[in-house]
PDB file of C-alpha atoms in Angstrom:
ATOM      1  CA  MET A  11      17.679 -33.656  -6.788  1.00 52.00           C
ATOM      2  CA  LYS A  12      20.487 -32.282  -8.732  1.00 55.00           C
ATOM      3  CA  ASP A  13      20.804 -30.145 -10.753  1.00 56.00           C
ATOM      4  CA  THR A  14      24.569 -28.839 -12.689  1.00 57.00           C
ATOM      5  CA  THR A  15      22.851 -26.400 -15.056  1.00 68.00           C
ATOM      6  CA  SER A  16      24.490 -23.728 -15.358  1.00 85.00           C
ATOM      7  CA  ARG A  17      23.396 -20.297 -15.694  1.00 90.00           C
ATOM      8  CA  GLN A  18      22.952 -16.955 -15.520  1.00 94.00           C
ATOM      9  CA  LEU A  19      20.797 -14.609 -12.699  1.00 96.00           C
ATOM     10  CA  VAL A  20      20.830 -10.934 -11.977  1.00 97.00           C
ATOM     11  CA  ILE A  21      19.992  -9.852  -9.120  1.00 97.00           C
ATOM     12  CA  THR A  22      16.680  -7.957  -8.852  1.00 97.00           C
ATOM     13  CA  ARG A  23      16.512  -6.449  -5.049  1.00 97.00           C
ATOM     14  CA  VAL A  24      18.641  -6.432  -2.485  1.00 97.00           C
ATOM     15  CA  ARG A  25      17.213  -5.773   1.638  1.00 97.00           C
ATOM     16  CA  GLU A  26      18.707  -5.039   4.545  1.00 97.00           C
ATOM     17  CA  GLN A  27      17.607  -8.707   7.449  1.00 96.00           C
ATOM     18  CA  GLY A  28      19.220  -9.416  10.220  1.00 92.00           C
ATOM     19  CA  ARG A  29      22.142  -7.595  11.532  1.00 92.00           C
ATOM     20  CA  GLU A  30      25.070  -7.736   8.684  1.00 94.00           C
ATOM     21  CA  ILE A  31      23.056  -9.324   7.270  1.00 96.00           C
ATOM     22  CA  ARG A  32      21.205  -9.380   3.588  1.00 97.00           C
ATOM     23  CA  SER A  33      18.757 -10.501   1.502  1.00 97.00           C
ATOM     24  CA  PHE A  34      19.081 -11.211  -2.466  1.00 98.00           C
ATOM     25  CA  ASP A  35      16.239 -11.167  -4.877  1.00 98.00           C
ATOM     26  CA  MET A  36      18.218 -13.411  -8.064  1.00 98.00           C
ATOM     27  CA  ARG A  37      16.024 -13.555 -10.960  1.00 96.00           C
ATOM     28  CA  PRO A  38      17.488 -16.690 -13.692  1.00 95.00           C
ATOM     29  CA  MET A  39      18.889 -14.243 -17.355  1.00 91.00           C
ATOM     30  CA  ALA A  40      17.495 -15.413 -20.953  1.00 78.00           C
ATOM     31  CA  ALA A  41      20.547 -17.208 -23.494  1.00 66.00           C
ATOM     32  CA  ALA A  42      22.124 -14.667 -25.958  1.00 55.00           C
ATOM     33  CA  GLY A  43      19.549 -14.160 -28.595  1.00 53.00           C
ATOM     34  CA  GLU A  44      16.485 -15.395 -26.414  1.00 56.00           C
ATOM     35  CA  GLY A  45      13.890 -13.041 -25.470  1.00 56.00           C
ATOM     36  CA  ALA A  46      13.061 -12.267 -20.983  1.00 55.00           C
ATOM     37  CA  ALA A  47      10.280 -14.403 -21.214  1.00 56.00           C
ATOM     38  CA  ALA A  48      12.586 -18.163 -22.672  1.00 52.00           C
ATOM     39  CA  ALA A  49      14.542 -17.854 -19.628  1.00 66.00           C
ATOM     40  CA  ALA A  50      14.332 -21.466 -18.022  1.00 76.00           C
ATOM     41  CA  ARG A  51      13.225 -21.613 -14.516  1.00 85.00           C
ATOM     42  CA  VAL A  52      15.866 -23.402 -11.671  1.00 93.00           C
ATOM     43  CA  GLU A  53      13.941 -26.899 -10.680  1.00 94.00           C
ATOM     44  CA  TYR A  54      15.083 -26.977  -6.749  1.00 96.00           C
ATOM     45  CA  LEU A  55      13.102 -28.421  -3.355  1.00 97.00           C
ATOM     46  CA  PRO A  56      12.243 -26.369  -0.529  1.00 97.00           C
ATOM     47  CA  GLY A  57      15.397 -26.690   1.183  1.00 96.00           C
ATOM     48  CA  GLN A  58      18.178 -27.482  -1.483  1.00 97.00           C
ATOM     49  CA  VAL A  59      21.249 -25.197  -1.857  1.00 96.00           C
ATOM     50  CA  ALA A  60      22.386 -22.985  -4.937  1.00 96.00           C
ATOM     51  CA  SER A  61      26.091 -23.177  -5.541  1.00 95.00           C
ATOM     52  CA  LEU A  62      26.984 -19.669  -6.242  1.00 95.00           C
ATOM     53  CA  ARG A  63      29.752 -18.125  -7.684  1.00 93.00           C
ATOM     54  CA  ALA A  64      30.511 -14.564  -8.729  1.00 90.00           C
ATOM     55  CA  GLY A  65      32.814 -11.874 -10.804  1.00 81.00           C
ATOM     56  CA  ASP A  66      35.998 -13.218 -11.338  1.00 80.00           C
ATOM     57  CA  ASP A  67      36.498 -15.720  -8.484  1.00 80.00           C
ATOM     58  CA  ALA A  68      36.769 -19.379 -10.468  1.00 81.00           C
ATOM     59  CA  ARG A  69      35.665 -20.133  -6.330  1.00 88.00           C
ATOM     60  CA  SER A  70      31.505 -21.442  -6.163  1.00 91.00           C
ATOM     61  CA  PHE A  71      29.505 -20.281  -2.862  1.00 93.00           C
ATOM     62  CA  TYR A  72      27.198 -22.358  -1.282  1.00 94.00           C
ATOM     63  CA  PHE A  73      23.604 -20.760  -0.141  1.00 95.00           C
ATOM     64  CA  ALA A  74      20.288 -22.202   0.145  1.00 96.00           C
ATOM     65  CA  PHE A  75      17.456 -20.943  -0.997  1.00 98.00           C
ATOM     66  CA  ALA A  76      14.904 -19.117   0.749  1.00 98.00           C
ATOM     67  CA  SER A  77      12.390 -18.668  -1.969  1.00 98.00           C
ATOM     68  CA  ALA A  78      10.086 -21.243  -2.550  1.00 97.00           C
ATOM     69  CA  PRO A  79       9.837 -23.094  -5.779  1.00 96.00           C
ATOM     70  CA  GLU A  80       6.703 -21.179  -7.025  1.00 95.00           C
ATOM     71  CA  ASP A  81       8.322 -17.883  -6.005  1.00 96.00           C
ATOM     72  CA  GLU A  82       8.853 -15.605  -9.442  1.00 93.00           C
ATOM     73  CA  ASP A  83      12.281 -14.875  -8.124  1.00 96.00           C
ATOM     74  CA  LEU A  84      15.513 -17.145  -6.735  1.00 98.00           C
ATOM     75  CA  GLU A  85      16.731 -15.566  -2.715  1.00 98.00           C
ATOM     76  CA  PHE A  86      19.280 -16.189  -0.835  1.00 98.00           C
ATOM     77  CA  LEU A  87      20.427 -14.829   2.553  1.00 96.00           C
ATOM     78  CA  ILE A  88      23.993 -13.826   3.135  1.00 95.00           C
ATOM     79  CA  LYS A  89      25.692 -12.996   5.738  1.00 93.00           C
ATOM     80  CA  ARG A  90      28.707 -11.179   5.756  1.00 91.00           C
ATOM     81  CA  ALA A  91      31.472 -12.389   7.594  1.00 82.00           C
ATOM     82  CA  GLY A  92      29.318 -15.481   6.417  1.00 72.00           C
ATOM     83  CA  GLY A  93      33.340 -16.886   5.419  1.00 74.00           C
ATOM     84  CA  ASP A  94      34.604 -16.017   1.625  1.00 73.00           C
ATOM     85  CA  GLY A  95      30.763 -16.922   0.430  1.00 79.00           C
ATOM     86  CA  GLY A  96      29.894 -14.081   2.533  1.00 83.00           C
ATOM     87  CA  GLN A  97      32.990 -12.104   0.779  1.00 83.00           C
ATOM     88  CA  ALA A  98      32.012 -12.259  -2.603  1.00 86.00           C
ATOM     89  CA  LEU A  99      28.656 -11.437  -2.834  1.00 92.00           C
ATOM     90  CA  TYR A 100      27.171  -9.610   0.189  1.00 93.00           C
ATOM     91  CA  HIS A 101      28.272  -6.649  -1.473  1.00 92.00           C
ATOM     92  CA  LEU A 102      26.336  -6.437  -4.868  1.00 94.00           C
ATOM     93  CA  GLY A 103      23.965  -4.684  -5.663  1.00 95.00           C
ATOM     94  CA  GLU A 104      21.177  -5.201  -7.445  1.00 97.00           C
ATOM     95  CA  GLY A 105      21.680  -4.741 -11.598  1.00 96.00           C
ATOM     96  CA  ALA A 106      24.780  -7.086 -10.235  1.00 96.00           C
ATOM     97  CA  GLN A 107      25.185 -10.928 -12.268  1.00 95.00           C
ATOM     98  CA  VAL A 108      26.212 -14.063 -10.868  1.00 96.00           C
ATOM     99  CA  GLU A 109      26.077 -17.961 -12.251  1.00 95.00           C
ATOM    100  CA  LEU A 110      24.045 -19.966 -10.255  1.00 96.00           C
ATOM    101  CA  THR A 111      26.562 -22.921 -11.408  1.00 94.00           C
ATOM    102  CA  GLY A 112      24.471 -25.820  -9.522  1.00 95.00           C
ATOM    103  CA  VAL A 113      21.349 -26.861  -7.188  1.00 96.00           C
ATOM    104  CA  VAL A 114      22.409 -29.549  -4.525  1.00 95.00           C
ATOM    105  CA  GLY A 115      22.129 -31.428  -1.689  1.00 94.00           C
ATOM    106  CA  HIS A 116      18.046 -33.678  -0.967  1.00 94.00           C
ATOM    107  CA  GLY A 117      16.503 -30.467  -0.356  1.00 96.00           C
ATOM    108  CA  PHE A 118      12.331 -31.566   2.152  1.00 96.00           C
ATOM    109  CA  ALA A 119      10.452 -33.525  -0.311  1.00 94.00           C
ATOM    110  CA  LEU A 120       7.174 -32.388   1.440  1.00 96.00           C
ATOM    111  CA  ASP A 121       4.558 -34.918  -0.412  1.00 95.00           C
ATOM    112  CA  ALA A 122       5.860 -37.174   1.778  1.00 95.00           C
ATOM    113  CA  HIS A 123       4.624 -35.430   4.657  1.00 96.00           C
ATOM    114  CA  LYS A 124       1.175 -35.192   3.924  1.00 95.00           C
ATOM    115  CA  GLY A 125      -1.247 -34.640   6.538  1.00 95.00           C
ATOM    116  CA  LYS A 126       1.482 -34.525   9.312  1.00 96.00           C
ATOM    117  CA  ASP A 127       2.547 -31.817  11.881  1.00 97.00           C
ATOM    118  CA  LEU A 128       5.881 -30.150  10.151  1.00 97.00           C
ATOM    119  CA  ILE A 129       8.218 -28.561  12.571  1.00 97.00           C
ATOM    120  CA  LEU A 130      10.231 -26.223  11.765  1.00 98.00           C
ATOM    121  CA  ILE A 131      13.954 -25.891  13.139  1.00 98.00           C
ATOM    122  CA  ALA A 132      16.466 -22.898  12.665  1.00 97.00           C
ATOM    123  CA  MET A 133      19.336 -21.637  14.144  1.00 96.00           C
ATOM    124  CA  GLY A 134      20.694 -18.234  12.908  1.00 94.00           C
ATOM    125  CA  THR A 135      20.609 -18.368   8.719  1.00 94.00           C
ATOM    126  CA  GLY A 136      19.400 -22.090   8.709  1.00 95.00           C
ATOM    127  CA  ILE A 137      16.282 -19.606   8.500  1.00 97.00           C
ATOM    128  CA  ALA A 138      17.195 -19.950   4.511  1.00 97.00           C
ATOM    129  CA  PRO A 139      16.389 -23.412   3.947  1.00 97.00           C
ATOM    130  CA  LEU A 140      12.932 -22.805   6.971  1.00 97.00           C
ATOM    131  CA  ARG A 141      11.795 -20.225   4.830  1.00 98.00           C
ATOM    132  CA  SER A 142      11.116 -21.579   2.008  1.00 98.00           C
ATOM    133  CA  THR A 143       9.703 -24.990   3.079  1.00 98.00           C
ATOM    134  CA  LEU A 144       7.728 -23.026   5.258  1.00 98.00           C
ATOM    135  CA  ARG A 145       6.588 -20.525   1.996  1.00 97.00           C
ATOM    136  CA  HIS A 146       6.012 -23.880  -0.001  1.00 97.00           C
ATOM    137  CA  ALA A 147       3.804 -25.133   2.940  1.00 97.00           C
ATOM    138  CA  LEU A 148       1.642 -21.922   3.028  1.00 97.00           C
ATOM    139  CA  SER A 149       1.692 -21.964  -0.187  1.00 95.00           C
ATOM    140  CA  ARG A 150      -0.616 -26.180   0.319  1.00 95.00           C
ATOM    141  CA  PRO A 151      -2.071 -25.281   3.335  1.00 91.00           C
ATOM    142  CA  ASP A 152      -4.997 -28.084   3.146  1.00 95.00           C
ATOM    143  CA  ASP A 153      -2.184 -30.896   2.901  1.00 96.00           C
ATOM    144  CA  PHE A 154      -0.689 -30.630   5.854  1.00 96.00           C
ATOM    145  CA  GLY A 155      -2.045 -30.517  10.037  1.00 95.00           C
ATOM    146  CA  GLN A 156       0.573 -27.358  12.320  1.00 96.00           C
ATOM    147  CA  LEU A 157       3.376 -25.398  10.976  1.00 97.00           C
ATOM    148  CA  VAL A 158       5.388 -24.427  14.666  1.00 97.00           C
ATOM    149  CA  VAL A 159       8.965 -22.203  13.514  1.00 97.00           C
ATOM    150  CA  LEU A 160      10.681 -22.852  16.077  1.00 97.00           C
ATOM    151  CA  TYR A 161      13.369 -19.831  15.525  1.00 97.00           C
ATOM    152  CA  GLY A 162      17.103 -19.175  18.182  1.00 95.00           C
ATOM    153  CA  VAL A 163      19.866 -16.261  17.735  1.00 95.00           C
ATOM    154  CA  ARG A 164      21.756 -15.499  18.940  1.00 93.00           C
ATOM    155  CA  THR A 165      21.131 -11.558  19.594  1.00 93.00           C
ATOM    156  CA  PRO A 166      18.012  -9.884  18.583  1.00 93.00           C
ATOM    157  CA  ASP A 167      19.207  -8.137  16.142  1.00 93.00           C
ATOM    158  CA  ASP A 168      19.902 -11.001  13.747  1.00 94.00           C
ATOM    159  CA  PHE A 169      16.354 -12.277  13.181  1.00 95.00           C
ATOM    160  CA  CYS A 170      15.526 -12.205  10.168  1.00 97.00           C
ATOM    161  CA  TYR A 171      11.954 -11.477   8.150  1.00 96.00           C
ATOM    162  CA  ARG A 172      10.851  -9.598  11.205  1.00 93.00           C
ATOM    163  CA  ASN A 173       8.841  -8.354   8.453  1.00 93.00           C
ATOM    164  CA  GLU A 174       7.255 -11.692   7.657  1.00 94.00           C
ATOM    165  CA  THR A 175       6.268 -12.393  10.394  1.00 92.00           C
ATOM    166  CA  GLU A 176       2.809 -11.155  11.353  1.00 92.00           C
ATOM    167  CA  THR A 177       1.644 -12.408   7.619  1.00 95.00           C
ATOM    168  CA  TRP A 178       3.058 -16.376   8.976  1.00 95.00           C
ATOM    169  CA  LYS A 179       1.088 -15.637  12.869  1.00 94.00           C
ATOM    170  CA  ALA A 180      -2.042 -14.883   9.979  1.00 94.00           C
ATOM    171  CA  ALA A 181      -2.084 -17.888   8.381  1.00 95.00           C
ATOM    172  CA  GLY A 182      -1.810 -19.765  11.302  1.00 95.00           C
ATOM    173  CA  VAL A 183       1.948 -20.983  12.148  1.00 97.00           C
ATOM    174  CA  GLU A 184       2.481 -21.009  15.309  1.00 96.00           C
ATOM    175  CA  LEU A 185       6.778 -18.820  16.020  1.00 96.00           C
ATOM    176  CA  ARG A 186       8.702 -19.101  18.922  1.00 95.00           C
ATOM    177  CA  GLN A 187      11.611 -17.453  19.233  1.00 95.00           C
ATOM    178  CA  VAL A 188      14.613 -17.072  21.205  1.00 94.00           C
ATOM    179  CA  VAL A 189      17.838 -15.674  22.255  1.00 94.00           C
ATOM    180  CA  SER A 190      20.929 -16.939  23.692  1.00 92.00           C
ATOM    181  CA  LYS A 191      22.739 -13.847  23.787  1.00 89.00           C
ATOM    182  CA  PRO A 192      19.619 -11.239  25.587  1.00 86.00           C
ATOM    183  CA  ASP A 193      23.249  -8.817  27.153  1.00 80.00           C
ATOM    184  CA  GLY A 194      22.162  -5.231  26.090  1.00 78.00           C
ATOM    185  CA  TYR A 195      19.263  -5.757  24.563  1.00 81.00           C
ATOM    186  CA  GLU A 196      15.390  -5.203  24.922  1.00 82.00           C
ATOM    187  CA  TRP A 197      13.916  -8.744  24.681  1.00 85.00           C
ATOM    188  CA  ALA A 198      11.612  -9.622  26.230  1.00 82.00           C
ATOM    189  CA  GLY A 199      11.657 -13.407  24.787  1.00 84.00           C
ATOM    190  CA  SER A 200      13.171 -16.644  25.914  1.00 89.00           C
ATOM    191  CA  THR A 201      16.114 -17.074  26.210  1.00 91.00           C
ATOM    192  CA  GLY A 202      18.577 -20.400  25.908  1.00 90.00           C
ATOM    193  CA  TYR A 203      18.906 -22.168  22.608  1.00 92.00           C
ATOM    194  CA  VAL A 204      16.163 -22.908  20.450  1.00 94.00           C
ATOM    195  CA  GLN A 205      16.343 -27.142  21.859  1.00 92.00           C
ATOM    196  CA  SER A 206      14.451 -25.868  24.830  1.00 91.00           C
ATOM    197  CA  LEU A 207      11.644 -25.057  22.873  1.00 93.00           C
ATOM    198  CA  LEU A 208      10.260 -27.924  22.055  1.00 93.00           C
ATOM    199  CA  ASP A 209       9.043 -29.403  25.671  1.00 90.00           C
ATOM    200  CA  HIS A 210       6.716 -26.393  25.030  1.00 86.00           C
ATOM    201  CA  VAL A 211       5.113 -28.334  21.654  1.00 92.00           C
ATOM    202  CA  LEU A 212       6.284 -31.240  20.301  1.00 90.00           C
ATOM    203  CA  PRO A 213       4.058 -32.662  23.094  1.00 87.00           C
ATOM    204  CA  SER A 214       0.886 -30.905  21.495  1.00 90.00           C
ATOM    205  CA  LEU A 215       1.367 -32.437  18.422  1.00 92.00           C
ATOM    206  CA  ASN A 216      -0.198 -35.210  16.422  1.00 87.00           C
ATOM    207  CA  ASP A 217       2.494 -37.528  14.002  1.00 89.00           C
ATOM    208  CA  PRO A 218       4.660 -34.021  13.973  1.00 96.00           C
ATOM    209  CA  VAL A 219       7.463 -34.436  11.395  1.00 97.00           C
ATOM    210  CA  ALA A 220      10.952 -32.433  12.278  1.00 97.00           C
ATOM    211  CA  PHE A 221      12.947 -30.754   9.455  1.00 98.00           C
ATOM    212  CA  VAL A 222      16.463 -28.969  11.058  1.00 97.00           C
ATOM    213  CA  CYS A 223      18.527 -26.236   9.644  1.00 96.00           C
ATOM    214  CA  GLY A 224      21.352 -24.527  11.876  1.00 92.00           C
ATOM    215  CA  SER A 225      24.784 -25.311  12.861  1.00 92.00           C
ATOM    216  CA  PRO A 226      26.865 -29.201  12.792  1.00 93.00           C
ATOM    217  CA  GLU A 227      26.286 -28.642  16.462  1.00 94.00           C
ATOM    218  CA  MET A 228      22.705 -27.017  16.904  1.00 94.00           C
ATOM    219  CA  ILE A 229      21.720 -30.167  14.848  1.00 95.00           C
ATOM    220  CA  THR A 230      23.541 -32.773  17.144  1.00 95.00           C
ATOM    221  CA  HIS A 231      21.933 -31.125  19.977  1.00 95.00           C
ATOM    222  CA  THR A 232      18.229 -31.051  18.329  1.00 96.00           C
ATOM    223  CA  ARG A 233      18.129 -34.514  16.969  1.00 96.00           C
ATOM    224  CA  ASP A 234      18.840 -35.513  20.791  1.00 96.00           C
ATOM    225  CA  ARG A 235      16.582 -33.284  21.972  1.00 95.00           C
ATOM    226  CA  LEU A 236      13.989 -35.037  19.399  1.00 96.00           C
ATOM    227  CA  GLN A 237      14.770 -38.541  20.046  1.00 96.00           C
ATOM    228  CA  GLU A 238      14.503 -38.274  23.987  1.00 95.00           C
ATOM    229  CA  MET A 239      10.964 -36.976  23.121  1.00 94.00           C
ATOM    230  CA  GLY A 240      10.106 -39.338  21.530  1.00 94.00           C
ATOM    231  CA  LEU A 241      10.239 -39.108  17.831  1.00 95.00           C
ATOM    232  CA  PRO A 242      11.953 -41.640  15.569  1.00 96.00           C
ATOM    233  CA  PRO A 243      15.653 -40.897  13.505  1.00 95.00           C
ATOM    234  CA  ASP A 244      12.711 -41.261  10.371  1.00 95.00           C
ATOM    235  CA  SER A 245      11.105 -38.269  11.281  1.00 96.00           C
ATOM    236  CA  ILE A 246      14.187 -35.408  12.460  1.00 97.00           C
ATOM    237  CA  LEU A 247      15.059 -33.988   8.129  1.00 97.00           C
ATOM    238  CA  THR A 248      18.426 -31.839   7.765  1.00 95.00           C
ATOM    239  CA  ASN A 249      17.953 -30.377   3.755  1.00 88.00           C
ATOM    240  CA  TYR A 250      21.863 -31.672   3.106  1.00 80.00           C
TER     241      TYR A 250
END
């Protein structure tokens, strides 16, 4: 599923998330001469990636949707130090306009995994496409088994969506978090890398499928660990 239709978005809300990470809610704008209700929804799958362009910069930058396809607004996590893309968008405020130049990546077609347990494994801002996936799965709870989120970051200050985690848990999500660089922080939770959490959850699941988002190195290590634990390659999915 690839959408190459260009459209204008307006930023409706900006929130601080992790350390030097902000979430941006954006809404499609109606074309000139049309009423606000005429703005077309952006069609995408959980896990897909938007190509965004801001201001006079001719380049487009890629950010995964953090919102679910059924959400009213589009949402993205943008890191201040996230390369040229982060520099182009991080300091924008409410009312600023951004151009969506396309939707790329195969994303996660959840309909193919009905009845299965879902393990969502994220590192850093890789939580964005998995939040999209989780929100979509929570909107149809009868379609899936256990939902498990394994989320790793460098320091406790790097966790995003901390205001949502209790809501996830109340909905039955098993959330496990891990920090790789806890020195200098108050942190009583698990330390190490996110793939280390698999030993605690994978054996208890029935016919699970894993969705993995993070750095290429993290994805490789996580895929290797999942296969060592007996998960077949076709049950280990990435969004791009």
